[in-house]
XYZ file of C-alpha atoms in Angstrom:
139
model
C 70.483 72.266 97.121
C 73.942 72.244 95.590
C 76.885 71.791 97.968
C 79.469 74.587 97.869
C 82.670 73.496 96.159
C 85.784 74.899 97.870
C 87.916 74.009 94.838
C 85.780 76.213 92.588
C 86.098 79.037 95.110
C 89.885 78.601 95.164
C 90.043 78.628 91.365
C 87.939 81.783 91.224
C 90.156 83.510 93.799
C 93.272 82.570 91.840
C 91.745 83.721 88.555
C 90.846 87.065 90.096
C 94.363 87.395 91.488
C 95.853 86.416 88.107
C 93.753 89.100 86.400
C 94.844 91.693 88.977
C 98.498 90.660 88.488
C 98.064 90.988 84.736
C 96.579 94.477 85.049
C 99.251 95.607 87.492
C 102.046 94.152 85.367
C 100.796 96.134 82.371
C 100.635 99.273 84.526
C 104.180 98.691 85.847
C 105.508 98.058 82.350
C 103.794 100.932 80.561
C 103.528 103.717 83.131
C 106.405 103.801 85.667
C 105.782 107.501 86.371
C 102.213 106.726 87.412
C 103.478 103.918 89.647
C 105.921 106.283 91.320
C 103.309 108.935 92.066
C 100.801 106.356 93.333
C 103.379 104.726 95.617
C 104.408 108.139 96.958
C 100.745 108.945 97.688
C 100.107 105.491 99.214
C 103.217 105.748 101.417
C 101.802 108.864 103.099
C 98.809 107.026 104.581
C 98.431 107.318 108.355
C 99.980 104.490 110.380
C 96.553 103.433 111.697
C 95.219 103.007 108.153
C 98.328 101.084 107.171
C 97.903 98.740 110.126
C 94.208 98.234 109.348
C 95.059 97.322 105.765
C 97.749 94.989 107.074
C 95.337 93.222 109.423
C 92.950 92.727 106.508
C 95.716 91.194 104.399
C 96.680 88.838 107.221
C 93.089 87.701 107.783
C 92.591 87.173 104.039
C 95.838 85.211 103.901
C 94.815 82.976 106.783
C 91.447 82.320 105.152
C 93.158 81.328 101.890
C 95.563 79.032 103.716
C 92.650 77.413 105.534
C 90.714 76.926 102.297
C 93.791 75.398 100.664
C 94.395 73.020 103.551
C 90.839 71.758 103.110
C 91.674 70.714 99.531
C 95.212 69.321 99.900
C 96.833 67.435 97.067
C 95.994 69.604 94.057
C 98.084 72.228 92.142
C 95.511 74.906 92.876
C 96.007 74.172 96.574
C 99.733 74.812 96.430
C 99.269 78.136 94.627
C 96.515 79.223 96.993
C 98.568 78.294 100.042
C 101.444 80.356 98.701
C 99.131 83.278 97.935
C 97.669 83.093 101.434
C 101.112 83.057 102.990
C 102.100 86.092 100.945
C 98.951 87.832 102.221
C 99.942 87.163 105.823
C 103.507 88.388 105.259
C 102.250 91.466 103.393
C 99.935 92.198 106.298
C 102.880 92.026 108.664
C 104.826 94.530 106.563
C 101.957 96.993 106.891
C 102.342 96.836 110.670
C 105.749 98.504 110.450
C 105.626 101.632 108.278
C 109.429 101.842 108.171
C 109.651 98.356 106.634
C 106.821 99.144 104.226
C 108.540 102.385 103.269
C 111.804 100.563 102.595
C 110.020 98.002 100.425
C 108.173 100.743 98.524
C 111.218 102.972 98.004
C 112.313 101.333 94.709
C 108.833 102.042 93.312
C 108.532 105.657 94.515
C 109.744 108.843 92.880
C 113.368 107.869 93.568
C 112.883 104.481 91.901
C 114.293 103.371 88.607
C 112.006 102.577 85.686
C 113.789 99.270 85.035
C 113.028 98.080 88.589
C 109.339 98.897 88.131
C 109.263 97.186 84.732
C 111.066 94.120 86.140
C 108.380 93.879 88.826
C 105.815 94.136 86.033
C 107.403 91.209 84.196
C 107.486 89.129 87.403
C 103.781 89.821 88.004
C 103.019 88.966 84.385
C 104.748 85.590 84.816
C 102.812 84.997 88.063
C 99.554 85.825 86.285
C 100.346 83.376 83.476
C 101.405 80.587 85.863
C 98.276 81.033 87.969
C 96.144 81.078 84.843
C 97.786 77.859 83.650
C 97.259 76.205 87.054
C 93.588 77.188 87.053
C 92.725 76.613 83.428
C 95.369 74.319 81.977
C 95.959 71.559 84.507
C 92.422 70.303 84.844
C 92.834 70.616 88.609
């Protein structure tokens, strides 16, 4: 039987995240009105659902950090550790709807298109960097 390779799992997770970042960046860049309406809808979720989502993000973040720690010393590890940390922090934001609302406000119906498009460019850069780490460094 073949032994599971944590590094391959980390690469696959990062590639999936890079693809999701790429898709979201395109959405943010091309359809700010759709982003606004989706954020407005998402912001109306009940507090219990928001907290549940937040707990899930924190658990996923801790799992990613743990997987990265197991493979220390490689570029993929650094990116995965950062991604896991972001998951934990994101999960914390979902525990306080007021904080989440404040963070979402620039992307809601009152938001500016340039802010949404700037976020799209940032996510596009993240997607490209993660793709390079996974595919271009030979890690």
